CSV table of C-alpha atoms in Angstrom, one decimal:
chain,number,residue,atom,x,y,z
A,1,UNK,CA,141.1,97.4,62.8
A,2,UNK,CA,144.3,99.3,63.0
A,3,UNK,CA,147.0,98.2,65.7
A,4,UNK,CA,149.7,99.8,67.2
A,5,UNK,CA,151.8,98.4,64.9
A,6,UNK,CA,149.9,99.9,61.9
A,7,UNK,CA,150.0,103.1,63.9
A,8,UNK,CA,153.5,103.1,63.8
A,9,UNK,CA,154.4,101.5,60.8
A,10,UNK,CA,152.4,104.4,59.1
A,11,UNK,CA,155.0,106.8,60.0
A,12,UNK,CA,158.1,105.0,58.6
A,13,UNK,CA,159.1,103.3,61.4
A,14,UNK,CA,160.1,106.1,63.6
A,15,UNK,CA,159.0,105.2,66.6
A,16,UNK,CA,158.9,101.8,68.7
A,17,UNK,CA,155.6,102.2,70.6
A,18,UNK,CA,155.1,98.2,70.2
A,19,UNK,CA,158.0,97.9,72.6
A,20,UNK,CA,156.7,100.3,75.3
A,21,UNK,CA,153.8,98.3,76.9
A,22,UNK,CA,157.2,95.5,77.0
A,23,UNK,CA,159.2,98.5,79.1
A,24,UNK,CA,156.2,98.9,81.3
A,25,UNK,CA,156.1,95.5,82.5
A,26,UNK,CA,159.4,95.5,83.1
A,27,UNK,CA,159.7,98.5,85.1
A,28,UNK,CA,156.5,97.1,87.2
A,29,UNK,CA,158.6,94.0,88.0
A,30,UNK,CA,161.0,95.9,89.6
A,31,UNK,CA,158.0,96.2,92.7
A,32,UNK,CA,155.7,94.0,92.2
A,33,UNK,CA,156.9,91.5,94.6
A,34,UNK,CA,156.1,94.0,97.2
A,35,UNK,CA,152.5,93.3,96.8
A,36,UNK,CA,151.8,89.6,98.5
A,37,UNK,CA,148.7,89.7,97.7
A,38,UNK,CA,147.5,89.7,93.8
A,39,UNK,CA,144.4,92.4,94.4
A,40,UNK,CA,146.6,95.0,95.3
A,41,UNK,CA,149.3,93.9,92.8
A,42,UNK,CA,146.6,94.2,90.2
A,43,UNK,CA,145.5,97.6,91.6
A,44,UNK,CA,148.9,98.9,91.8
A,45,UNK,CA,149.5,98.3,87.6
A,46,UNK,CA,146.4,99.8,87.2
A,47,UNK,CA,147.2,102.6,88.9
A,48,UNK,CA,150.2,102.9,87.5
A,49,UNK,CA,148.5,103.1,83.9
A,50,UNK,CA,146.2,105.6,84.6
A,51,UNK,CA,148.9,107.5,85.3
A,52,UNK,CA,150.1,107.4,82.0
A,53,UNK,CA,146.9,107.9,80.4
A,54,UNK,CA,144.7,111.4,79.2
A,55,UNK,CA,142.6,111.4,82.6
A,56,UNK,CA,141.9,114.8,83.8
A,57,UNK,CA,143.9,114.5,87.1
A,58,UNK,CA,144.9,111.7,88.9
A,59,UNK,CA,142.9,111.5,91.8
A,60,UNK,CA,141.8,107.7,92.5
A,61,UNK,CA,138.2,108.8,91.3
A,62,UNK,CA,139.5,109.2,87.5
A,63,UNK,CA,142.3,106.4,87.9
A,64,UNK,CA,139.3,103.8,89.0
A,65,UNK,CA,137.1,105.0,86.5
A,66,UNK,CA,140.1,104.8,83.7
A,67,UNK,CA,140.5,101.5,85.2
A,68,UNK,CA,137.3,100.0,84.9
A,69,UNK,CA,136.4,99.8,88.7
A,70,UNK,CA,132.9,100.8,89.6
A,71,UNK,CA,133.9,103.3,92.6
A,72,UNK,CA,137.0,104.5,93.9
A,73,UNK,CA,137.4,102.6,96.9
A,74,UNK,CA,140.4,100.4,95.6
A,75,UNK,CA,142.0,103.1,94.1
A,76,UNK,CA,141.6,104.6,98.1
A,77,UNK,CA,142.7,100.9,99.3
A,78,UNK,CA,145.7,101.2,97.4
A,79,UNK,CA,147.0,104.4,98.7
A,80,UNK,CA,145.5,103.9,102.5
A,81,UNK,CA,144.9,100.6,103.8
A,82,UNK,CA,146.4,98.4,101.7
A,83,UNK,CA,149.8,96.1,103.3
A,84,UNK,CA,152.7,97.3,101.2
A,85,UNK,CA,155.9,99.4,102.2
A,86,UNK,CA,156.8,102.9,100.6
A,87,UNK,CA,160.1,102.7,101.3
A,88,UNK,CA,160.9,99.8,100.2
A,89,UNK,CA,159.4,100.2,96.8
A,90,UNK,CA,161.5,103.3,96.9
A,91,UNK,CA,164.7,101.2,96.9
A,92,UNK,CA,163.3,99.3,93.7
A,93,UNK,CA,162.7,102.3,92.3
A,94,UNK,CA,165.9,103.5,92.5
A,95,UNK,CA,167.6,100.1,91.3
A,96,UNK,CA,165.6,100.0,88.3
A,97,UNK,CA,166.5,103.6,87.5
A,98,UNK,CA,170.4,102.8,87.9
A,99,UNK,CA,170.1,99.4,86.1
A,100,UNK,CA,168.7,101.1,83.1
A,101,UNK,CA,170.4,104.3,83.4
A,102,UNK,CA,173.1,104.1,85.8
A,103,UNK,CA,177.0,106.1,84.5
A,104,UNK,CA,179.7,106.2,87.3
A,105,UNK,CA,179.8,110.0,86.1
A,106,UNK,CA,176.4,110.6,86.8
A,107,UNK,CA,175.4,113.7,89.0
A,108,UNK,CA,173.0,113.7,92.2
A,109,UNK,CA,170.6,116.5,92.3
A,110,UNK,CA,169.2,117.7,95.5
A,111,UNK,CA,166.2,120.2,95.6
A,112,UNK,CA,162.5,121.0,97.1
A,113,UNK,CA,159.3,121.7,95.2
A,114,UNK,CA,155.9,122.7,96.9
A,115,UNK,CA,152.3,121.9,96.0
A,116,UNK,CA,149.8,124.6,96.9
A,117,UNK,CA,147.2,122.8,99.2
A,118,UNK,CA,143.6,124.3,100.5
A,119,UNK,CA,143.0,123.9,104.3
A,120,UNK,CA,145.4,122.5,107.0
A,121,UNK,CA,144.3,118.9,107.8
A,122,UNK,CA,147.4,117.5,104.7
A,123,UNK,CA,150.4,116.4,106.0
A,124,UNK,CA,153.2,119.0,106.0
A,125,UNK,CA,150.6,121.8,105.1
A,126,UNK,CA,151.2,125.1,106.5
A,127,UNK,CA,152.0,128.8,105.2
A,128,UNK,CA,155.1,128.7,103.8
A,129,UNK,CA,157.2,129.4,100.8
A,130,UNK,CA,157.6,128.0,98.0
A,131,UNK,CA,159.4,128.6,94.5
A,132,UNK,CA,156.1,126.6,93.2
A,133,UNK,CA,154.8,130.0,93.6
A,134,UNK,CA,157.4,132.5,94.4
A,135,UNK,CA,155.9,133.5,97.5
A,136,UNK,CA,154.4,132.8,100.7
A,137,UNK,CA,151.4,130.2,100.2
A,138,UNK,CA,149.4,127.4,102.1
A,139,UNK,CA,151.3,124.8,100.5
A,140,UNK,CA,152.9,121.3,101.4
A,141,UNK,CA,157.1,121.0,100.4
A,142,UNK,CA,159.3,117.7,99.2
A,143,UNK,CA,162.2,117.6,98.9
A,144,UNK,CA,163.8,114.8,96.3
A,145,UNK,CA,166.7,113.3,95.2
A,146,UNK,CA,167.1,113.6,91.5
A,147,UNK,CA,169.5,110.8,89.1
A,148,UNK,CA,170.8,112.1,85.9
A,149,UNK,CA,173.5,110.6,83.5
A,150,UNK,CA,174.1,110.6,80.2
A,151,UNK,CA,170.9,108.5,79.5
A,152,UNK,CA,168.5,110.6,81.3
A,153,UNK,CA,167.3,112.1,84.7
A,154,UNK,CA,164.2,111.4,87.0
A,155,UNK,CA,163.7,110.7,90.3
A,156,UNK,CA,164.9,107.9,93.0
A,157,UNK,CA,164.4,109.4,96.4
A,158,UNK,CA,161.5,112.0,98.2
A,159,UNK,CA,160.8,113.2,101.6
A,160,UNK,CA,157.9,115.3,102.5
A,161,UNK,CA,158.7,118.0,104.8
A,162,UNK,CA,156.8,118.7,108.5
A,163,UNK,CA,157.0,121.7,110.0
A,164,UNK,CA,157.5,122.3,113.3
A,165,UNK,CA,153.9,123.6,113.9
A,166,UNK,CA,153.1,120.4,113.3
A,167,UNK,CA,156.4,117.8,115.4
A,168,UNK,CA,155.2,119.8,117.6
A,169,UNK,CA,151.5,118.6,117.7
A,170,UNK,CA,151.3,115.3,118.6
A,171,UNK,CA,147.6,115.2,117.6
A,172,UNK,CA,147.5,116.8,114.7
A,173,UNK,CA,150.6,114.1,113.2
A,174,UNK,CA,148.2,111.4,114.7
A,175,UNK,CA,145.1,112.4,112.8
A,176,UNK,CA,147.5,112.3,109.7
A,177,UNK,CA,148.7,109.2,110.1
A,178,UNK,CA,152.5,110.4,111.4
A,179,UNK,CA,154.5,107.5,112.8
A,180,UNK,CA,155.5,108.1,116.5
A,181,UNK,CA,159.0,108.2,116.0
A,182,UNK,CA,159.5,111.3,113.4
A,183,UNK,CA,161.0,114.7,114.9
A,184,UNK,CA,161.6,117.6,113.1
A,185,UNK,CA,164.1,118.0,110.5
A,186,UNK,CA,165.3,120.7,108.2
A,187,UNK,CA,165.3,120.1,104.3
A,188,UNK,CA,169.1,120.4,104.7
A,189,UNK,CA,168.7,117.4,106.9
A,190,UNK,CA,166.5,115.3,104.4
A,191,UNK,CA,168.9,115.9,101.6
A,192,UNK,CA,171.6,114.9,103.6
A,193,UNK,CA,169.6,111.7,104.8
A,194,UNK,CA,169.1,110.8,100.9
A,195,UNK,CA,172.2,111.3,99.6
A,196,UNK,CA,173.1,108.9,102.3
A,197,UNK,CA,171.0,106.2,100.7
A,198,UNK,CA,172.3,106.6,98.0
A,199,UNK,CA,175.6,106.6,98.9
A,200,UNK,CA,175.2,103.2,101.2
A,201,UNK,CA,173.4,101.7,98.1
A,202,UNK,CA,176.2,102.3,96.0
A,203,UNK,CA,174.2,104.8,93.4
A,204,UNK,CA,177.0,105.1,90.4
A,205,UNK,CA,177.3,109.0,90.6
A,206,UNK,CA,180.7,110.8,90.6
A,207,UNK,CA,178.9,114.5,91.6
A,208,UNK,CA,176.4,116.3,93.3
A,209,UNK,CA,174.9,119.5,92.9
A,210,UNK,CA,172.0,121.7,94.4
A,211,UNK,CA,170.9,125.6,94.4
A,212,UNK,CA,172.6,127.9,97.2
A,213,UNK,CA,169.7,126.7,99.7
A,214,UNK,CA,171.9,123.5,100.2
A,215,UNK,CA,175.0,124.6,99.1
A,216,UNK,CA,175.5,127.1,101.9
A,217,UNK,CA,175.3,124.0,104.7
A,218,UNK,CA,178.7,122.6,105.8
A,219,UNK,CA,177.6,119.4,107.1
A,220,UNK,CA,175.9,118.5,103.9
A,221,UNK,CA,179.4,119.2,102.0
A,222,UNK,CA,181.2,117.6,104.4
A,223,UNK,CA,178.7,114.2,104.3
A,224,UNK,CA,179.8,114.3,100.6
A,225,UNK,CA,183.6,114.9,101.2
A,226,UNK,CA,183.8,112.2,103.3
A,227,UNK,CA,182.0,110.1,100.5
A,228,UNK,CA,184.5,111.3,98.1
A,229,UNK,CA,182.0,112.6,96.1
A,230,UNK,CA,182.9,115.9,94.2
A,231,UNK,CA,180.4,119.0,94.2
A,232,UNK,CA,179.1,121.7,92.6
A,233,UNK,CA,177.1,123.3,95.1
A,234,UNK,CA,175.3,126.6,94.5
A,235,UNK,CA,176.3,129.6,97.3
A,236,UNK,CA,174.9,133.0,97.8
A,237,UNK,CA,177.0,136.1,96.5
A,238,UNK,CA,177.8,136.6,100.2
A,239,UNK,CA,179.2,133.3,101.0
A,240,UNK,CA,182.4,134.1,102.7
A,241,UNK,CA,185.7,131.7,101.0
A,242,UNK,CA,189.6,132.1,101.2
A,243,UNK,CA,190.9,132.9,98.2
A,244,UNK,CA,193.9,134.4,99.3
A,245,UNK,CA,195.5,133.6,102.5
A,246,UNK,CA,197.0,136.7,103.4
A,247,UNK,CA,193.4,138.5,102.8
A,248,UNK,CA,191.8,135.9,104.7
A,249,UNK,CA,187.8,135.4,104.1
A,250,UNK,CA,186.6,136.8,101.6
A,251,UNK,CA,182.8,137.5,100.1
A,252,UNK,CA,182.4,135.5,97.2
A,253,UNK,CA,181.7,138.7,95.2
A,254,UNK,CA,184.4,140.4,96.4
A,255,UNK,CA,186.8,137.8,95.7
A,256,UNK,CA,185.3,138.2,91.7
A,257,UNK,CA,185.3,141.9,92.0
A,258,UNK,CA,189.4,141.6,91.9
A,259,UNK,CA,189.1,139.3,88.8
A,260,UNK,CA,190.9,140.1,85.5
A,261,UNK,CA,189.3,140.4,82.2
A,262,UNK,CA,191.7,137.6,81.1
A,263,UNK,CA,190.0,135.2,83.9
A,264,UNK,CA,186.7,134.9,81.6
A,265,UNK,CA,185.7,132.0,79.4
A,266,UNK,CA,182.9,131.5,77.7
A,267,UNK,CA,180.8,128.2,77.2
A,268,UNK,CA,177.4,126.9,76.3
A,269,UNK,CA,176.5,124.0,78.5
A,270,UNK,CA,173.9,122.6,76.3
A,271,UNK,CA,171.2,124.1,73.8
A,272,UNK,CA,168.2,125.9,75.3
A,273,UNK,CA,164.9,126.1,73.2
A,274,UNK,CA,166.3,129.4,72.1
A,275,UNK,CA,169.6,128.8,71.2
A,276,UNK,CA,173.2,127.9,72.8
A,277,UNK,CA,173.1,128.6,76.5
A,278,UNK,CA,175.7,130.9,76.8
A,279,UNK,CA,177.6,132.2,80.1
A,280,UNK,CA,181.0,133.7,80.7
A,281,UNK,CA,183.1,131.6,83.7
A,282,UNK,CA,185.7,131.8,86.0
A,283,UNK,CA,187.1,129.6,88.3
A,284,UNK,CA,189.2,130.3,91.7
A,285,UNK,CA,191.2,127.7,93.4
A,286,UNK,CA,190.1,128.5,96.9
A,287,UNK,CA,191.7,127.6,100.6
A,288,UNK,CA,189.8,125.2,102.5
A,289,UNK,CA,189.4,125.4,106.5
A,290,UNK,CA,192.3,123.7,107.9
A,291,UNK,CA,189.9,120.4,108.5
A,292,UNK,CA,189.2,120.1,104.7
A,293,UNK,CA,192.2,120.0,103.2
A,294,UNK,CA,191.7,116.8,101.1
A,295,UNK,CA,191.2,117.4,97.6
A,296,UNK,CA,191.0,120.6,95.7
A,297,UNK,CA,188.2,123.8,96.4
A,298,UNK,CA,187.3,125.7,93.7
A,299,UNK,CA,184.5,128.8,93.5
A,300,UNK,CA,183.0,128.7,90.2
A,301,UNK,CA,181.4,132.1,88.9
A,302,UNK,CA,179.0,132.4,86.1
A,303,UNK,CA,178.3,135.6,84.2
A,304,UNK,CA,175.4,136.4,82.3
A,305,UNK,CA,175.8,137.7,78.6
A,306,UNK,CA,172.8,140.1,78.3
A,307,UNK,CA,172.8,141.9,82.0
A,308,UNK,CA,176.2,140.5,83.4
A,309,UNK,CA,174.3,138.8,86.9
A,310,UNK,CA,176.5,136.5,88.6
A,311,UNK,CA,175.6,133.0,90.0
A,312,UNK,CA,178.2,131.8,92.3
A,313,UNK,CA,178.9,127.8,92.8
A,314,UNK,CA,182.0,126.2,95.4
A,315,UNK,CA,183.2,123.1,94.2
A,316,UNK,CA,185.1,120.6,95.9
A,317,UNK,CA,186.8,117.2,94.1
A,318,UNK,CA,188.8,114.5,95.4
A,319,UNK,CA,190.9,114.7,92.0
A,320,UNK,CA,191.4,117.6,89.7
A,321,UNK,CA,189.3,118.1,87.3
A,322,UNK,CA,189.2,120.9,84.4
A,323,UNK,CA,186.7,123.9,84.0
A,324,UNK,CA,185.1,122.3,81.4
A,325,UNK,CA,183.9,119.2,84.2
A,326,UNK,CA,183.0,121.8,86.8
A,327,UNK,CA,180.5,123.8,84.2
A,328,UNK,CA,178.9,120.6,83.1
A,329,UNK,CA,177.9,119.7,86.5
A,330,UNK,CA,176.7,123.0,87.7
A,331,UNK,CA,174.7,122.7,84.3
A,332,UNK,CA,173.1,119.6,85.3
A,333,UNK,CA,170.9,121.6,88.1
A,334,UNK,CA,168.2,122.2,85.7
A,335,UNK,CA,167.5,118.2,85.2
A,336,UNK,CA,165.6,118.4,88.4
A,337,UNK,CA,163.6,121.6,87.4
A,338,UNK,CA,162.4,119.7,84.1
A,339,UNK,CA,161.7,116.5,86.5
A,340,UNK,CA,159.4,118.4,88.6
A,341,UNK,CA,157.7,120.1,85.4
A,342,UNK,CA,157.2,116.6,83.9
A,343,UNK,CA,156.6,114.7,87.0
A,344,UNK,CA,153.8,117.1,87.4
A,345,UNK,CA,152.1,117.8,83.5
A,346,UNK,CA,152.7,113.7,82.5
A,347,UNK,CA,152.3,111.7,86.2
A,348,UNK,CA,150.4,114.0,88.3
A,349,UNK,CA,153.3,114.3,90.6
A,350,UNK,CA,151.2,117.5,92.3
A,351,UNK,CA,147.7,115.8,91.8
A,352,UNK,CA,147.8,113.6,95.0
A,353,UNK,CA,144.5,114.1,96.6
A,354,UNK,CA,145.7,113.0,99.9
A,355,UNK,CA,145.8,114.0,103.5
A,356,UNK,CA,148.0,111.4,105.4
A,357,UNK,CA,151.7,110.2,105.7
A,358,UNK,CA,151.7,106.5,104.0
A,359,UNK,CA,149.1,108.0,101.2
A,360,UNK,CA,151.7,110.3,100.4
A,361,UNK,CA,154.4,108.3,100.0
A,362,UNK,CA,152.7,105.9,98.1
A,363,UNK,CA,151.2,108.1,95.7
A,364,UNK,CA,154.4,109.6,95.3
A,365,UNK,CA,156.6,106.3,94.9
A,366,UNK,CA,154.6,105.2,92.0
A,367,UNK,CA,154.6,108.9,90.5
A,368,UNK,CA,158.3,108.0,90.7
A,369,UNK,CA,158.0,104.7,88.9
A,370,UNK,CA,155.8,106.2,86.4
A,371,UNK,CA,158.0,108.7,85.5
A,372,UNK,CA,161.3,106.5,85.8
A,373,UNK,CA,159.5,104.1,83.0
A,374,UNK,CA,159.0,107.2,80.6
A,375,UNK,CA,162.6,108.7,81.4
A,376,UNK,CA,163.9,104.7,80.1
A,377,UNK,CA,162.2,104.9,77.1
A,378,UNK,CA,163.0,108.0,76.2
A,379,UNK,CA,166.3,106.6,76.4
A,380,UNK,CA,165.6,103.6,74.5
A,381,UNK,CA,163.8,105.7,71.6
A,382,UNK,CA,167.3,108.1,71.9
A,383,UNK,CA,169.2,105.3,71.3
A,384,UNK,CA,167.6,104.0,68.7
A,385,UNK,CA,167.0,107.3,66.8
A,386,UNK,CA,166.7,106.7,62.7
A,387,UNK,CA,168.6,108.8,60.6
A,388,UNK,CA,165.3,110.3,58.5
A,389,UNK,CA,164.5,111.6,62.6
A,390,UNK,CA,167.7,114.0,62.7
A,391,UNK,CA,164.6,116.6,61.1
A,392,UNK,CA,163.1,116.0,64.6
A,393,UNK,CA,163.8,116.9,68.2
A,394,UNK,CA,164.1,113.4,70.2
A,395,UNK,CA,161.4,112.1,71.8
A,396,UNK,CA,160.4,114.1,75.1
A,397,UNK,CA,158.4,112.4,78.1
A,398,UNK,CA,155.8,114.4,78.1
A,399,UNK,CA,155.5,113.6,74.4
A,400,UNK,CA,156.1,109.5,75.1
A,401,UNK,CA,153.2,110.3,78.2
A,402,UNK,CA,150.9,111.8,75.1
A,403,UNK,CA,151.5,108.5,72.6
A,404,UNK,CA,151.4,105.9,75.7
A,405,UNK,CA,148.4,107.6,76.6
A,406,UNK,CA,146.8,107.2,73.2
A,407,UNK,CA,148.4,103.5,71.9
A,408,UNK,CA,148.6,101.5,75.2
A,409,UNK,CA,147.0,102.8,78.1
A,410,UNK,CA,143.5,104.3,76.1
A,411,UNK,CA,140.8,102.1,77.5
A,412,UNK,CA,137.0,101.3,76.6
A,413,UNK,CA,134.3,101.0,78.4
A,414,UNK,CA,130.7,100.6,78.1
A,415,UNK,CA,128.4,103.3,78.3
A,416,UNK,CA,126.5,102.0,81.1
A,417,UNK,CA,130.2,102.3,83.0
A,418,UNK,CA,130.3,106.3,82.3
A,419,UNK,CA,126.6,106.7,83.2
A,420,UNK,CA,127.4,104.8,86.6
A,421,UNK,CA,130.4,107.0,87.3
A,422,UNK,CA,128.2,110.0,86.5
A,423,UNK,CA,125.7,108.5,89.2
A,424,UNK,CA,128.2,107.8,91.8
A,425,UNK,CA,129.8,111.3,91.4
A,426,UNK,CA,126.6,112.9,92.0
A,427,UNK,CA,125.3,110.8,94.7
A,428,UNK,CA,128.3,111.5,96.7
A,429,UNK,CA,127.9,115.8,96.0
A,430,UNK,CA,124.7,115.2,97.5
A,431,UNK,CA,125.6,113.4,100.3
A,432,UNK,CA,128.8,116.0,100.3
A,433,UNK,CA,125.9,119.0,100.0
A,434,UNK,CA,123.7,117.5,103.1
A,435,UNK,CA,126.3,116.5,105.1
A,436,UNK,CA,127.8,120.1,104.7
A,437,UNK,CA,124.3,121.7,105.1
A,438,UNK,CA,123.9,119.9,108.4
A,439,UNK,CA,127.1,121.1,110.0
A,440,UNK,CA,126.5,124.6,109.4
A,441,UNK,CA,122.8,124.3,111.0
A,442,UNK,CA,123.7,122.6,114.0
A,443,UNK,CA,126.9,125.8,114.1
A,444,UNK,CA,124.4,128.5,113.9
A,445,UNK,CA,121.5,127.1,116.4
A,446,UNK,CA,124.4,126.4,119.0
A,447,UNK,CA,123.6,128.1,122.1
A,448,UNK,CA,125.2,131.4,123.2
């Protein structure tokens, strides 16, 4: 019988797969204590491996049939009634991913994904946009909190976002599950709050950053001024700055317009799939209002190569810093894009077939610490890289999700287990089917 050890062995050594299921555990230390009871704590590892594994989706039917359970219902227990706290697992979370990845010149990332949702009875559904989609869609928006250093990125905080057609129906947040005490609050408002939790936890990070959506707010530069955290904060073309006193506010396009030809650099922040990712830059010392004059204000421009668009970016740092710092950061934005596509192709970070408030953040939490486990040994494998691998790109996490998926988290089961899932599923369509049937009967024999 070949063992993972054989598996690897047979490809020179090039990867330490014996060492993941060790990384695993370790990450699932970091919360287990939140479970007092051992049923749930058992649940919750299982859970947490059948996110890693080939199911279809990770609803808590395929996760308690990877698991070996004979119906869902603990799976559903997990996520619903179960006694454990979100929140706080959150905060482990987060300490595990700055224990194993933490940098003091590591960059927050603020941004908001959506996951297009059928009907209205989800928490936080309504018509709405999202960039999920690029347009308007019945959909439910998060915003998160994104870590990245020079070890890796994933995530260590998330909000789901409620609508004010919804704070403003106390019923319909009680048939979710809302607690009492939420109120409405902007996206802008949850960044801000999460940065602030990290901030007040002491998150190593020396920057920020987030597209012009939160880089056009004042309060949430200001929250990070008063942090002494430096920015690079995404702005629209006709966000107004002071680049020349005696001209007074300026658009941020106009102040470019009157840019030499001399003013241009050009730098590649990182290599793209296709090549160097190259962008001409400028950089504008900028005058602050008169009640931010700590530190030094910069707008940062970046110019395309091939149709010469312009993304515009105002940075702000307690200490000055050269253009070469500034780029880097604004460059870092795109960690949180490649979070959400992995968090949702490797840990069915989108695949959360629930409808309340603590379901959601629970599924989501261990999404997190899914994800966070494959981000740290990616970083492990990075480090560890042997030289007969320079041929090879470095190990990805959706390619680590692939070989976990197949070497530690592949289960078997008896054939009499499929067969009884196979029952259950269509014992409950038919239920589904009469149950459905019978609603629409009594609808059309209602009297006029």
């Amino acid at each position: 019988m070949e063992t993972t050890k054989d598996l690897v062995a047979a490809d020179g050594d090039s990867v330490a797969a014996e060492g993941w299921l060790g990384e695993f555990e370790a990450g699932f230390a970091y919360v287990a204590g939140r479970f007092s009871r051992v049923e749930p704590r058992r649940q919750a590892r299982a859970f947490l491996l059948g996110l890693l594994s080939d199911v279809d989706t990770r609803s808590c039917w395929q996760l308690a049939e990877q698991a070996g359970d004979r119906t869902p219902h603990r799976m559903q227990r997990l996520l619903g009634e179960a006694v454990w706290d979100a929140d706080a697992m959150r905060d482990d979370v987060r300490r595990y991913v700055v224990d194993q990845l933490g940098d003091a010149s590591a960059v927050l990332i603020i941004d908001d994904t959506g996951d297009l949702k059928r009907g209205l009875a989800s928490v936080g559904v309504q018509r709405q946009y999202t960039g999920t989609a690029g347009r308007i869609e019945n959909a439910q928006v998060a915003v998160f909190l994104a870590y990245a250093s020079r070890h890796g990125y994933t995530f260590i905080d998330r909000e789901v976002y409620l609508p004010r057609c919804w704070t403003d129906d106390p019923q319909r947040c009680a048939a979710a599950g809302v607690p009492e005490q939420v109120r409405f609050a902007t996206k802008i408002t949850l960044a801000r709050r999460m940065l602030t939790r990290a901030a007040d936890t002491g998150v190593p990070a020396a920057w920020a950053t987030a597209d012009e959506f939160y880089g056009g707010d004042r309060g949430l530069r200001r929250d990070l001024q008063a942090r002494g955290m430096g920015y690079v904060l995404a702005v629209a073309r006709n966000h107004r700055i002071t680049a020349c006193p005696a001209l007074g506010p300026q658009r941020a396009d106009q102040v470019v317009a009157a840019l030499s030809g001399r003013a241009w650099n050009r730098y590649s922040v990182a290599d793209g799939a296709k090549g160097p990712r190259e962008y001409d830059r400028a950089w504008v010392a900028i005058t602050p209002p008169d009640d931010e004059q700590i530190g030094h204000h910069w707008l940062l421009v970046r110019r395309s190569l091939t149709d010469g668009e312009l993304a515009f970016y105002r940075c702000w740092s307690p200490r000055p810093v050269g253009l070469p710092t500034l780029v880097r950061v604004a460059g870092t934005r795109w960690c949180i894009e490649t979070c959400f596509q992995t968090g949702k192709n490797a840990t069915g970070l989108d695949e959360h077939q629930v409808r309340r408030w603590d379901s959601w953040y629970r599924h989501t939490t261990l999404v997190m610490l899914a994800h966070a486990i494959l981000t740290v040994i990616a970083a492990r494998e990075r480090a560890r890289a042997h030289p007969t691998d320079q041929q090879l790109i470095p190990l990805t996490v959706n390619e680590i999700r692939h070989l976990f998926a197949k070497l530690i988290s592949s289960t078997a089961h008896t054939i009499i287990h499929w067969l009884a899932w196979s029952r259950w599923r269509r014992l409950h369509q038919a239920r589904a089917k009469t149950s459905h049937y019978r609603r629409r009967d009594q609808v059309e024999h209602q009297p006029t």
